[in-house]
mmCIF file of C-alpha atoms and ligand atoms in Angstrom:
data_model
loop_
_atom_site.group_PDB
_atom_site.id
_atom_site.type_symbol
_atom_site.label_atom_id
_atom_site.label_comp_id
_atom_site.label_asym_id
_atom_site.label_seq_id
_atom_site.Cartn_x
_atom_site.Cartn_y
_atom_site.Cartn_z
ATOM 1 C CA UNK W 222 205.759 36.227 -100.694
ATOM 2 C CA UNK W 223 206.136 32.738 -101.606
ATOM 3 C CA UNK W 224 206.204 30.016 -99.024
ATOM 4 C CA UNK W 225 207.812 26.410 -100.589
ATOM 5 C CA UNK W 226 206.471 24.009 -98.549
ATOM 6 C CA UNK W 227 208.642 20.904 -98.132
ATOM 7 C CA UNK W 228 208.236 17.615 -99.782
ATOM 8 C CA UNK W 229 207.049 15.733 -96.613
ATOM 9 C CA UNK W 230 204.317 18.416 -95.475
ATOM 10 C CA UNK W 231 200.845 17.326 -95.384
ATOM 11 C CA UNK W 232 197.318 18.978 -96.692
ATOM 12 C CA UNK W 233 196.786 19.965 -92.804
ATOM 13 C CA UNK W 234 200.200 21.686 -92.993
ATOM 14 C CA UNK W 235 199.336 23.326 -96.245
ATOM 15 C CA UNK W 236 195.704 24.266 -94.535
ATOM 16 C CA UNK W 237 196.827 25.510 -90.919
ATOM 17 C CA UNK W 238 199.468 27.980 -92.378
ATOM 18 C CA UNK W 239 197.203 29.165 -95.286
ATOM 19 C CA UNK W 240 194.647 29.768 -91.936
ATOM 20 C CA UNK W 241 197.545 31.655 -90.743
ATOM 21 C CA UNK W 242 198.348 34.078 -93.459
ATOM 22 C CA UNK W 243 194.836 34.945 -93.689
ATOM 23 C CA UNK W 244 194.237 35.036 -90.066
ATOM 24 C CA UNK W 245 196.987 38.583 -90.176
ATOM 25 C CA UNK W 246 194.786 40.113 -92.772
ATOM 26 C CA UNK W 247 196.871 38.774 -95.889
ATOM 27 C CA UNK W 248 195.402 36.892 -99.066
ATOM 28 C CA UNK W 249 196.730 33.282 -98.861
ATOM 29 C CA UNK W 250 196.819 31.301 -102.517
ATOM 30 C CA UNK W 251 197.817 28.194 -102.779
ATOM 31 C CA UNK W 252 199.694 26.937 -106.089
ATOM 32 C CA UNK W 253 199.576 23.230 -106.050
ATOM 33 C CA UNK W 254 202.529 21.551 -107.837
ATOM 34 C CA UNK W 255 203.429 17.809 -108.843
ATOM 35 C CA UNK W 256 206.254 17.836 -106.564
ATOM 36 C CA UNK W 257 205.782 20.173 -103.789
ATOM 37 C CA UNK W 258 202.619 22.792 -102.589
ATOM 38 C CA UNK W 259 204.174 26.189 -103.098
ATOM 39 C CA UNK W 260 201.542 28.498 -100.979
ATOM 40 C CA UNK W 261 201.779 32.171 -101.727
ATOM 41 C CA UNK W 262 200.942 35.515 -99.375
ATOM 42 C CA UNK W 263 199.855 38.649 -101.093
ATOM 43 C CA UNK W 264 199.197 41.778 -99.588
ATOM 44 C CA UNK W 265 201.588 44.102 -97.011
ATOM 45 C CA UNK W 266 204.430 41.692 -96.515
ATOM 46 C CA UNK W 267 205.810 43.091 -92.861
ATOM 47 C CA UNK W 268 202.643 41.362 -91.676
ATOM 48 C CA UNK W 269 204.170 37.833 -92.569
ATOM 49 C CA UNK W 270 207.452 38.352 -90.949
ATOM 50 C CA UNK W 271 205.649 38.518 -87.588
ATOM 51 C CA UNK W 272 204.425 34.743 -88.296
ATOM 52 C CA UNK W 273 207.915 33.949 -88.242
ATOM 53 C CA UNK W 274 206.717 31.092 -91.491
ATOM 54 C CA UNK W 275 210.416 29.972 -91.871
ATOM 55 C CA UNK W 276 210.683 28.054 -88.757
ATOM 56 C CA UNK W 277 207.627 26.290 -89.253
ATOM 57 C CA UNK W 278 208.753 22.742 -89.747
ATOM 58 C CA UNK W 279 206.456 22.524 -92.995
ATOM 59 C CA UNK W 280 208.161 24.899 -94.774
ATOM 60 C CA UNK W 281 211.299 24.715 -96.659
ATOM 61 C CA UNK W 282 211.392 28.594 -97.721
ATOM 62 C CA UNK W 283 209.552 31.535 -97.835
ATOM 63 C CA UNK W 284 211.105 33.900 -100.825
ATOM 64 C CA UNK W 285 210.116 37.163 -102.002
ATOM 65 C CA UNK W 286 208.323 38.038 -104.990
ATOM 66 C CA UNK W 287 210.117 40.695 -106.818
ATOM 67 C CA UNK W 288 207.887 41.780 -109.933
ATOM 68 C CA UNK W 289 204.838 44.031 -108.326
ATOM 69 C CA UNK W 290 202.519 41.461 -110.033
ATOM 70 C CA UNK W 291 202.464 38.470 -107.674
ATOM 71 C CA UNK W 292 199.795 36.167 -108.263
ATOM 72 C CA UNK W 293 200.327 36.116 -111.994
ATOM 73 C CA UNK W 294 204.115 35.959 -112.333
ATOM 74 C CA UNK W 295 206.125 33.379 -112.843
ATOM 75 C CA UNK W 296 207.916 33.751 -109.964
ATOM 76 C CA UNK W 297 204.908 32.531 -107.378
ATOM 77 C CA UNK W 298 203.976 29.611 -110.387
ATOM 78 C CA UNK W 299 206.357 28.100 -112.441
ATOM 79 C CA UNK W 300 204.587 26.262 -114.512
ATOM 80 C CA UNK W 301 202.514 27.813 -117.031
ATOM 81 C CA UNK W 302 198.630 27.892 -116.337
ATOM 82 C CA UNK W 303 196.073 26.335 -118.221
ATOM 83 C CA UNK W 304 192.790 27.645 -118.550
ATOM 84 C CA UNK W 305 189.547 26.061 -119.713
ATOM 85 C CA UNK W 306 187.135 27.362 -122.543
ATOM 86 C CA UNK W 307 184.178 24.968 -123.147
ATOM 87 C CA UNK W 308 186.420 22.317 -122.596
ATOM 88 C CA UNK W 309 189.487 23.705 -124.654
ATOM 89 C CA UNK W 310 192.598 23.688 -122.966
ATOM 90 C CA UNK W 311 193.994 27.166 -123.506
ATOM 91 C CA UNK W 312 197.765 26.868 -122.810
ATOM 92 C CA UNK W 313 198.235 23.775 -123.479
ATOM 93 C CA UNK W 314 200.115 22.259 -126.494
ATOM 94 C CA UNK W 315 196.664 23.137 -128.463
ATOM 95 C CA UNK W 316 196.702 26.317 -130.249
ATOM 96 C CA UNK W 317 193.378 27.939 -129.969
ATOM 97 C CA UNK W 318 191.637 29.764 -132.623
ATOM 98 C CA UNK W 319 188.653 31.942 -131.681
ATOM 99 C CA UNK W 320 186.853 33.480 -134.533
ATOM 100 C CA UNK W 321 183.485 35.570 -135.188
ATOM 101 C CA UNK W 322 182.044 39.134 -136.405
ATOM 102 C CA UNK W 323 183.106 42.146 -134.189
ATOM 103 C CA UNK W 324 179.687 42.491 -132.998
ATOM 104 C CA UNK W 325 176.220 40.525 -133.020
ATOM 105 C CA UNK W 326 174.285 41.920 -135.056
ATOM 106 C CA UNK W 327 171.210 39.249 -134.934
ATOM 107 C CA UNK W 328 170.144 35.679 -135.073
ATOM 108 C CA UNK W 329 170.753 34.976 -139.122
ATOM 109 C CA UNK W 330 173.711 37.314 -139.733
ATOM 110 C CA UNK W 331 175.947 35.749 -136.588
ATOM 111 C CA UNK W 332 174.468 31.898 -137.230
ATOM 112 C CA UNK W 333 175.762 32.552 -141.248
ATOM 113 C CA UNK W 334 179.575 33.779 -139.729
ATOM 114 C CA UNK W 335 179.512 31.058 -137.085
ATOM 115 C CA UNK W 336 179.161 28.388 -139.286
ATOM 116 C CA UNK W 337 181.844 29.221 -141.460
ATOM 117 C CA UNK W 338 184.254 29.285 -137.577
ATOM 118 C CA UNK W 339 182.553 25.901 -136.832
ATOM 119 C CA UNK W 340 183.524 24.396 -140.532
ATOM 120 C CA UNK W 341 186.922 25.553 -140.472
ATOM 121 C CA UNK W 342 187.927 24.042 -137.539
ATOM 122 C CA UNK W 343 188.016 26.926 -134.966
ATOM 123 C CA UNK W 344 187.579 26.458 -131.224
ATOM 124 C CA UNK W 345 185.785 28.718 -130.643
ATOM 125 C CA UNK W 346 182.965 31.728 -131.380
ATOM 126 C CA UNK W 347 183.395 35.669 -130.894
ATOM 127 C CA UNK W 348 181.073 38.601 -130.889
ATOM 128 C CA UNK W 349 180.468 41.685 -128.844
ATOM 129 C CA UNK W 350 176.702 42.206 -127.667
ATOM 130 C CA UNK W 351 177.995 45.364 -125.902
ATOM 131 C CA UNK W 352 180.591 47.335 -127.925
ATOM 132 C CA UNK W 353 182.534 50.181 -126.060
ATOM 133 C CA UNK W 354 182.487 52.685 -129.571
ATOM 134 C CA UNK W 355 184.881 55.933 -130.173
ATOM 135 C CA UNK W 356 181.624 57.703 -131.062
ATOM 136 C CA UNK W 357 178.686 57.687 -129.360
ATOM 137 C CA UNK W 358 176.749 57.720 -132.868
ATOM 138 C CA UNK W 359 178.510 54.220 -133.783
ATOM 139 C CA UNK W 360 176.178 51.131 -133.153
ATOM 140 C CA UNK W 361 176.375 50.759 -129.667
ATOM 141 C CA UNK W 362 175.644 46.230 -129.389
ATOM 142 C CA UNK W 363 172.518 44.788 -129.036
ATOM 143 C CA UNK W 364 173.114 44.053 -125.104
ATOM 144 C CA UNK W 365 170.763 41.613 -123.698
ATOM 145 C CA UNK W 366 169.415 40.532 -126.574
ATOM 146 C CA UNK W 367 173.031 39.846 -128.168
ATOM 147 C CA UNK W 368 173.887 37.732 -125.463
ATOM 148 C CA UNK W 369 170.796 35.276 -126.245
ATOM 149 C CA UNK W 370 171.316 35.301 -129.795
ATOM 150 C CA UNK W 371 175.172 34.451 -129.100
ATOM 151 C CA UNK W 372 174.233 32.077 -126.485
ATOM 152 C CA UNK W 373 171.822 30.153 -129.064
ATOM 153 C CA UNK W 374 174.555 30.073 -132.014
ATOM 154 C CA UNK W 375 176.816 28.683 -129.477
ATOM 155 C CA UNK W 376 174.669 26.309 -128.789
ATOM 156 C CA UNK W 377 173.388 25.312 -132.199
ATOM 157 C CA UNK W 378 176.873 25.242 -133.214
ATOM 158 C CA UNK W 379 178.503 23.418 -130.183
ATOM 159 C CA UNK W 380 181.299 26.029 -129.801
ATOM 160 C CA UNK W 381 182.100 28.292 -127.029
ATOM 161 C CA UNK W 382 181.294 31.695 -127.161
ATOM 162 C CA UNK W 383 183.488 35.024 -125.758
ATOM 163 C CA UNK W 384 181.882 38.022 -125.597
ATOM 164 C CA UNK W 385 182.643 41.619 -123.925
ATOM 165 C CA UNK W 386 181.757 42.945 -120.703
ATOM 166 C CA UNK W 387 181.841 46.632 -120.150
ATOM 167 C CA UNK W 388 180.429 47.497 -116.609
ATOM 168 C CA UNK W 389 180.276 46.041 -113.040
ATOM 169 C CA UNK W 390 176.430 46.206 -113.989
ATOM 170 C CA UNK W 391 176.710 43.783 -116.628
ATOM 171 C CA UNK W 392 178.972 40.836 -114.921
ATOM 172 C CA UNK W 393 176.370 38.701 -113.797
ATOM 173 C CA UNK W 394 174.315 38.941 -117.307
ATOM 174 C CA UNK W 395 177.479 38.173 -119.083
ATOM 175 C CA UNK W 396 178.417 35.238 -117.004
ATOM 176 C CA UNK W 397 175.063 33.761 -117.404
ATOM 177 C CA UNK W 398 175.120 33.689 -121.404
ATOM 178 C CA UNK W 399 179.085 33.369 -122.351
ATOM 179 C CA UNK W 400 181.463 31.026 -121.649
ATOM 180 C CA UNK W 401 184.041 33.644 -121.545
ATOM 181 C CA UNK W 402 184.177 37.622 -120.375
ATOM 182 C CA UNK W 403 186.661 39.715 -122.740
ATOM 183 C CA UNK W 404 187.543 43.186 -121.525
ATOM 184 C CA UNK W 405 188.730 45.350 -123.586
ATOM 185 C CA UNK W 406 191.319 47.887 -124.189
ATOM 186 C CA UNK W 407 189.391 50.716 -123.457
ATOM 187 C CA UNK W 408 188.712 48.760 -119.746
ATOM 188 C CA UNK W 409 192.018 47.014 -119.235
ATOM 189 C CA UNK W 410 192.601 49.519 -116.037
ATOM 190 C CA UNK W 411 188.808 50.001 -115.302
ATOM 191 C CA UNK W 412 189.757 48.588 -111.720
ATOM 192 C CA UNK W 413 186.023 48.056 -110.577
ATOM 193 C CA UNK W 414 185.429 45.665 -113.256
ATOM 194 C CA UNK W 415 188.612 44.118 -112.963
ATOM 195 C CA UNK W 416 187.777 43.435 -109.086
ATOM 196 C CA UNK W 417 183.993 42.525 -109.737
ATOM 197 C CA UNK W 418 185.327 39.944 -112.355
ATOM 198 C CA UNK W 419 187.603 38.929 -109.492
ATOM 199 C CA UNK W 420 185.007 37.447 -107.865
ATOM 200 C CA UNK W 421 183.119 35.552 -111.371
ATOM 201 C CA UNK W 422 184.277 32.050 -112.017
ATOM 202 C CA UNK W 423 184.137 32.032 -115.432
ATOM 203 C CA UNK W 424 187.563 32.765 -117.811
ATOM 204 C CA UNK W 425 188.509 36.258 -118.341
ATOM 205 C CA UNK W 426 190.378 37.222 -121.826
ATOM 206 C CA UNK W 427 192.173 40.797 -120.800
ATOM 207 C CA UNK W 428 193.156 42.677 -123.293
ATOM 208 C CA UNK W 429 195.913 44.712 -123.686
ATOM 209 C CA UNK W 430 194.976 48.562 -123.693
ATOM 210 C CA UNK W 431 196.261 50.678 -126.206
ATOM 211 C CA UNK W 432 198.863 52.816 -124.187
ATOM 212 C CA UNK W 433 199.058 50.411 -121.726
ATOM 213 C CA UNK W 434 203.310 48.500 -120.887
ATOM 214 C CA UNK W 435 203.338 45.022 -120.511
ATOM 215 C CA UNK W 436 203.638 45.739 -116.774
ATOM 216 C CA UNK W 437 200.357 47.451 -116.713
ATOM 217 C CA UNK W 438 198.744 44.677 -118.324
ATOM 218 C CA UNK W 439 199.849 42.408 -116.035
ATOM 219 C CA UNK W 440 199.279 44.564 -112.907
ATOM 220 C CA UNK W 441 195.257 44.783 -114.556
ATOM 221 C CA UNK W 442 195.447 40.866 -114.702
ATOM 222 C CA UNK W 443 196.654 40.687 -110.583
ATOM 223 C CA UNK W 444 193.143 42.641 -110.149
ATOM 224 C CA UNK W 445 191.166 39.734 -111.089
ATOM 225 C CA UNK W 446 193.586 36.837 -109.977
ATOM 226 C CA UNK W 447 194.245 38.348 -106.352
ATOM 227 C CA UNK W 448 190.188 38.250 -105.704
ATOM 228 C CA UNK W 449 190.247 34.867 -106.696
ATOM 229 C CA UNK W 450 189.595 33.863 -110.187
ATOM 230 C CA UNK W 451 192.516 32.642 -111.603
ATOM 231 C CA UNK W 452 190.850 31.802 -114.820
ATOM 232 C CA UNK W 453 192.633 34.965 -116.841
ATOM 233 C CA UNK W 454 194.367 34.854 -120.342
ATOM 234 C CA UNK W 455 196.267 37.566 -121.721
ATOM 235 C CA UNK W 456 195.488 39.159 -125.042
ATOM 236 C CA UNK W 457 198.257 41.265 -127.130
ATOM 237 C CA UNK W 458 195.822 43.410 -129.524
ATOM 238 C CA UNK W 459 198.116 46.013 -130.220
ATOM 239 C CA UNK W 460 199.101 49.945 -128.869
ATOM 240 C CA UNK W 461 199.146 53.112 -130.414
ATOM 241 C CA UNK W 462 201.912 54.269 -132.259
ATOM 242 C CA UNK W 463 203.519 56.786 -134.731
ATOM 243 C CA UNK W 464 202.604 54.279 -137.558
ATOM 244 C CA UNK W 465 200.125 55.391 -139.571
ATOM 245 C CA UNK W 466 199.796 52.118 -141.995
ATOM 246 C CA UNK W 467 197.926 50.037 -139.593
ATOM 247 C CA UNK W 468 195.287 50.734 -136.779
ATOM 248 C CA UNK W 469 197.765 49.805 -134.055
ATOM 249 C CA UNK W 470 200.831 48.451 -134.080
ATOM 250 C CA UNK W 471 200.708 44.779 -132.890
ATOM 251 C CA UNK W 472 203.612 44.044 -130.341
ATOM 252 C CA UNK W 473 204.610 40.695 -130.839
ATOM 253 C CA UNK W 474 207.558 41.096 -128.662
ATOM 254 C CA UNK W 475 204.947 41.944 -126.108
ATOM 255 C CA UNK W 476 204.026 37.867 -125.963
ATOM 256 C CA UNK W 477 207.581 36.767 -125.461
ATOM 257 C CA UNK W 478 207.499 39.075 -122.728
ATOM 258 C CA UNK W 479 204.181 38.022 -121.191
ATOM 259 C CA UNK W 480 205.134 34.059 -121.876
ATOM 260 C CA UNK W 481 208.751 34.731 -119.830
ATOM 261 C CA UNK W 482 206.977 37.346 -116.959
ATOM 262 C CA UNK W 483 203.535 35.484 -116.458
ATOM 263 C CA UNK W 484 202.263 31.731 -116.301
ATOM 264 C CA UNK W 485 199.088 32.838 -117.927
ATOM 265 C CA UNK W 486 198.028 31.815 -121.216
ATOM 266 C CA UNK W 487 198.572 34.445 -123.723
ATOM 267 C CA UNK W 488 196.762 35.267 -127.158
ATOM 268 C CA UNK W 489 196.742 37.554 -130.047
ATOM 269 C CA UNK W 490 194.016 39.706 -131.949
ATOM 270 C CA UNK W 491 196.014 40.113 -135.163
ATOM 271 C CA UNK W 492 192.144 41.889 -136.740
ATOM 272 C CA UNK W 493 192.794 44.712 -134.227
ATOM 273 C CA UNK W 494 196.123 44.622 -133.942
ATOM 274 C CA UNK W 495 196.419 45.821 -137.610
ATOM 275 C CA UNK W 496 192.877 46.900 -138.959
ATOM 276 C CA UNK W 497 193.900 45.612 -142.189
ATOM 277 C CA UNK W 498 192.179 42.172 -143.467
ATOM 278 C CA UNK W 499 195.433 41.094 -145.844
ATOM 279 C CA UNK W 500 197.613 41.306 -142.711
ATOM 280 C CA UNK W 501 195.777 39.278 -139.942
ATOM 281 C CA UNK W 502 196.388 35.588 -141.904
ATOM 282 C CA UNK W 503 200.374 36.507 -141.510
ATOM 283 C CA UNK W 504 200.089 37.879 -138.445
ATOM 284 C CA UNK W 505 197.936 34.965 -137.158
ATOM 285 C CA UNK W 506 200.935 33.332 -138.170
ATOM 286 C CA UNK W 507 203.690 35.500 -136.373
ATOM 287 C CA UNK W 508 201.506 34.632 -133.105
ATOM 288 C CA UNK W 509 202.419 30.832 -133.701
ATOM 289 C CA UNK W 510 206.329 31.589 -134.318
ATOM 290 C CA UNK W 511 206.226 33.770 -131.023
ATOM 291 C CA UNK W 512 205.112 31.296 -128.747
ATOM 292 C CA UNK W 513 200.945 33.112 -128.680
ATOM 293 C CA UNK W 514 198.381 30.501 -127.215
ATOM 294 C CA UNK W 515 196.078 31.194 -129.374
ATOM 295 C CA UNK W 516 194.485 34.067 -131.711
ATOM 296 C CA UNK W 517 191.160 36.210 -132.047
ATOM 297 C CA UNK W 518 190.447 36.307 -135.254
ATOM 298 C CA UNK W 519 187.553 38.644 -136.904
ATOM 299 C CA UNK W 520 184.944 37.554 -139.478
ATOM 300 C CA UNK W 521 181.884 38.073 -140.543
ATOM 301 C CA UNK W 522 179.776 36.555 -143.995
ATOM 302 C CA UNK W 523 179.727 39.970 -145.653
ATOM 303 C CA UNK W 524 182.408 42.376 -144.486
ATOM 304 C CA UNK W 525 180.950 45.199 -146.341
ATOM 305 C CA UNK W 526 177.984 45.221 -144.610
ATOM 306 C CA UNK W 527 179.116 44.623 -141.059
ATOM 307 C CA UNK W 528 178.214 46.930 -138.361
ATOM 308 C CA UNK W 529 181.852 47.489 -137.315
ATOM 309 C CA UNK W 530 185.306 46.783 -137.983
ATOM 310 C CA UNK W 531 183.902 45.304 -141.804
ATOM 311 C CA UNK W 532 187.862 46.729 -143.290
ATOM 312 C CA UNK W 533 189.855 44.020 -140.673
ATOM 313 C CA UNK W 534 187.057 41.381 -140.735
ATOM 314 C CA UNK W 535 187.957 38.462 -143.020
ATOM 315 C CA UNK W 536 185.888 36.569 -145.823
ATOM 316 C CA UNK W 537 184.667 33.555 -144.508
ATOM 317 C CA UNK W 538 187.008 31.659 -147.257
ATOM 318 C CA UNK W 539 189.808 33.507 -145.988
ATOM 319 C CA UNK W 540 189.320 32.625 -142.432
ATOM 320 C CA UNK W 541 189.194 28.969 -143.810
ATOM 321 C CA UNK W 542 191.929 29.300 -145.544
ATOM 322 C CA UNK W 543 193.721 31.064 -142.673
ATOM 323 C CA UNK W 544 192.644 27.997 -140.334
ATOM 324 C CA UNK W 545 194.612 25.981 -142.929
ATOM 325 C CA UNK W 546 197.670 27.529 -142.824
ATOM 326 C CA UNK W 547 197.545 27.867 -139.333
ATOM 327 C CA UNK W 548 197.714 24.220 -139.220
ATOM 328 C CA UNK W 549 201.033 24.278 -141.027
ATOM 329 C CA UNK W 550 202.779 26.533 -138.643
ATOM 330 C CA UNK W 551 201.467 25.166 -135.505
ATOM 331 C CA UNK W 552 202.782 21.776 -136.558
ATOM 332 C CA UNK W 553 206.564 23.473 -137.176
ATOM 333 C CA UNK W 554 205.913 24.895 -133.586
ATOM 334 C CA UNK W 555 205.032 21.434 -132.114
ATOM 335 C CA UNK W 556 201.799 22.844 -131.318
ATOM 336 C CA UNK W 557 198.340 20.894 -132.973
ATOM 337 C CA UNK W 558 195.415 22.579 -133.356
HETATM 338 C C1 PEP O 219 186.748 43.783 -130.077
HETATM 339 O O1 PEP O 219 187.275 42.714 -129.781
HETATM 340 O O2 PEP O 219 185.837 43.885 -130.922
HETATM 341 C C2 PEP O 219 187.284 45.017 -129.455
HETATM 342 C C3 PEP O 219 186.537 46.111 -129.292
HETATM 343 O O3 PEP O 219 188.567 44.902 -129.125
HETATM 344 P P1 PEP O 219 189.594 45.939 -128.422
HETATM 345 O O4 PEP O 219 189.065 46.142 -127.045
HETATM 346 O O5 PEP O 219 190.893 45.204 -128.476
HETATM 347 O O6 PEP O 219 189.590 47.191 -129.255
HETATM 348 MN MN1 MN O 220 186.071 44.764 -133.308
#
């Protein structure tokens, strides 16, 4: 449920029927706005009808969420969200660009990739220190050690770093060394580590699974929002299809969707989303046109020898040169970068 508090009610109002909600075993949020505090109940809603909320002089209207995502829809938060990255602004009018190898694979090889995303202009640096593989005999992440190595690059480097998180186990490790968690398809409805990163402060970038609706995705992203961190950006990455020219087939309709459903940022991971390096730069592009916040990009020094995903990672002059154009169609999009 929403409750729309009136124009005239105070912080105490806003405190003593938040009190209230949670007082009859409901979640209370509250959604501040520039003209009016808009305070939202989630849970089993006959239990607010008993408080009887509409006659509280406070309140203008209580109103009933109909998507069966609450937290994240547009419906309980007009406005669209903006979350923070280092200090980027990721929903803003700034288009974010996030690049880096699929996976760390040391000190030299990631500081040699992360300098070309830090010359180029990118926000911000990628790379998975624990990689969730279809075969067990596929390099697996360095783990620990991946996360210091990414944390030093970042550092060195001054940009942000996003890296993967694949079990409950691993929250608190991951929170310590990133700046960002990414789950990833294969986890998108692993609801333990949805609910353990819940309770984590720092941003979450959820990413779509591959056979997951748009609905799914965003029911995964009320997970971590209704336990309190409402630091969570979308990520379209592509589903599974009958096409059998790309990896996956990236859904770009899917962020038009998300933008119109959900206040929360949204990107797009064009390197997954097609497995094929000469079609991320236009799809990078596409993401733009569609409205995306932002894109997670793939590259790494020396695709051929990468570790994994070397066929969708681009050369470090294309991801330059990608940066470049991106420029060009954020600017037609009234978008900077
Ligand atoms: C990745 O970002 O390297 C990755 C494994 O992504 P996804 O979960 O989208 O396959
Ligand atoms: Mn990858």
């Amino acid at each position: 449920m929403i409750i729309i508090l009136r124009p005239s009610a105070s912080q105490a109002d806003a405190d003593q029927i938040l009190q209230r909600i949670s007082d009859c075993g409901l979640k209370p949020l509250c959604l501040p706005g520039t003209e009016r505090v808009v305070l939202g109940a989630l849970g089993d809603e006959r239990k607010l009808g008993a408080l009887h909320l509409e006659s509280h002089p406070a309140v203008e209207r209580v109103d009933a969420v109909l998507a069966p995502y609450k937290a994240v829809s547009r419906e309980m938060h007009s406005a669209s969200s903006v979350v923070t990255i280092g200090d980027f602004p990721v929903g803003s009018d700034r288009f974010f660009i996030v690049g880096g190898p699929c996976a760390v694979e040391g000190l030299d090889p990631l500081r040699l990739s992360a300098k070309v995303v830090k010359s180029s202009g990118a926000h911000a640096l990628r790379g998975g220190a624990f990689k969730p593989r279809t075969s067990p005999y596929s390099f697996q992440g360095m783990g620990i050690e991946g996360l210091k190595v990414l944390r030093q690059v970042s550092d060195e480097l001054s940009l942000p770093c996003i890296t993967e998180v694949v079990e409950v186990a691993d929250v608190e490790a991951v929170e310590s060394y990133a700046d960002a968690f990414q789950v990833g398809a294969r986890n998108m409805q692993n609801f333990r580590l949805l609910t353990a990163l819940g309770k984590a402060t720092k941003p979450v970038i959820l990413k779509r699974g591959m056979a997951a609706s748009v609905e799914d995705l965003l029911m995964a992203a009320e997970y971590i929002v209704s336990e309190g961190n409402q630091n969570v950006i979308l990520c379209e990455r592509g589903i599974r299809t009958f096409e059998k020219g790309t990896r996956n087939t990236l859904d770009l309709s899917a962020v038009c969707q998300l933008k119109k459903l959900s206040h929360l940022p949204v990107l797009v991971d064009p390197s997954h989303g097609t497995g094929v390096r000469e079609y991320v730069t236009p799809m990078a592009c596409a993401a733009i046109a569609c409205g995306a916040d932002g894109v997670l990009v793939e590259t790494h020094h020396c695709p051929q020898e990468a570790f994994s995903d070397g066929a969708q990672s681009l050369l470090p002059a294309q991801f330059e040169a990608m940066v470049n154009q991106l420029k060009a169609f954020a600017d037609a999009a009234g978008r900077v970068i």
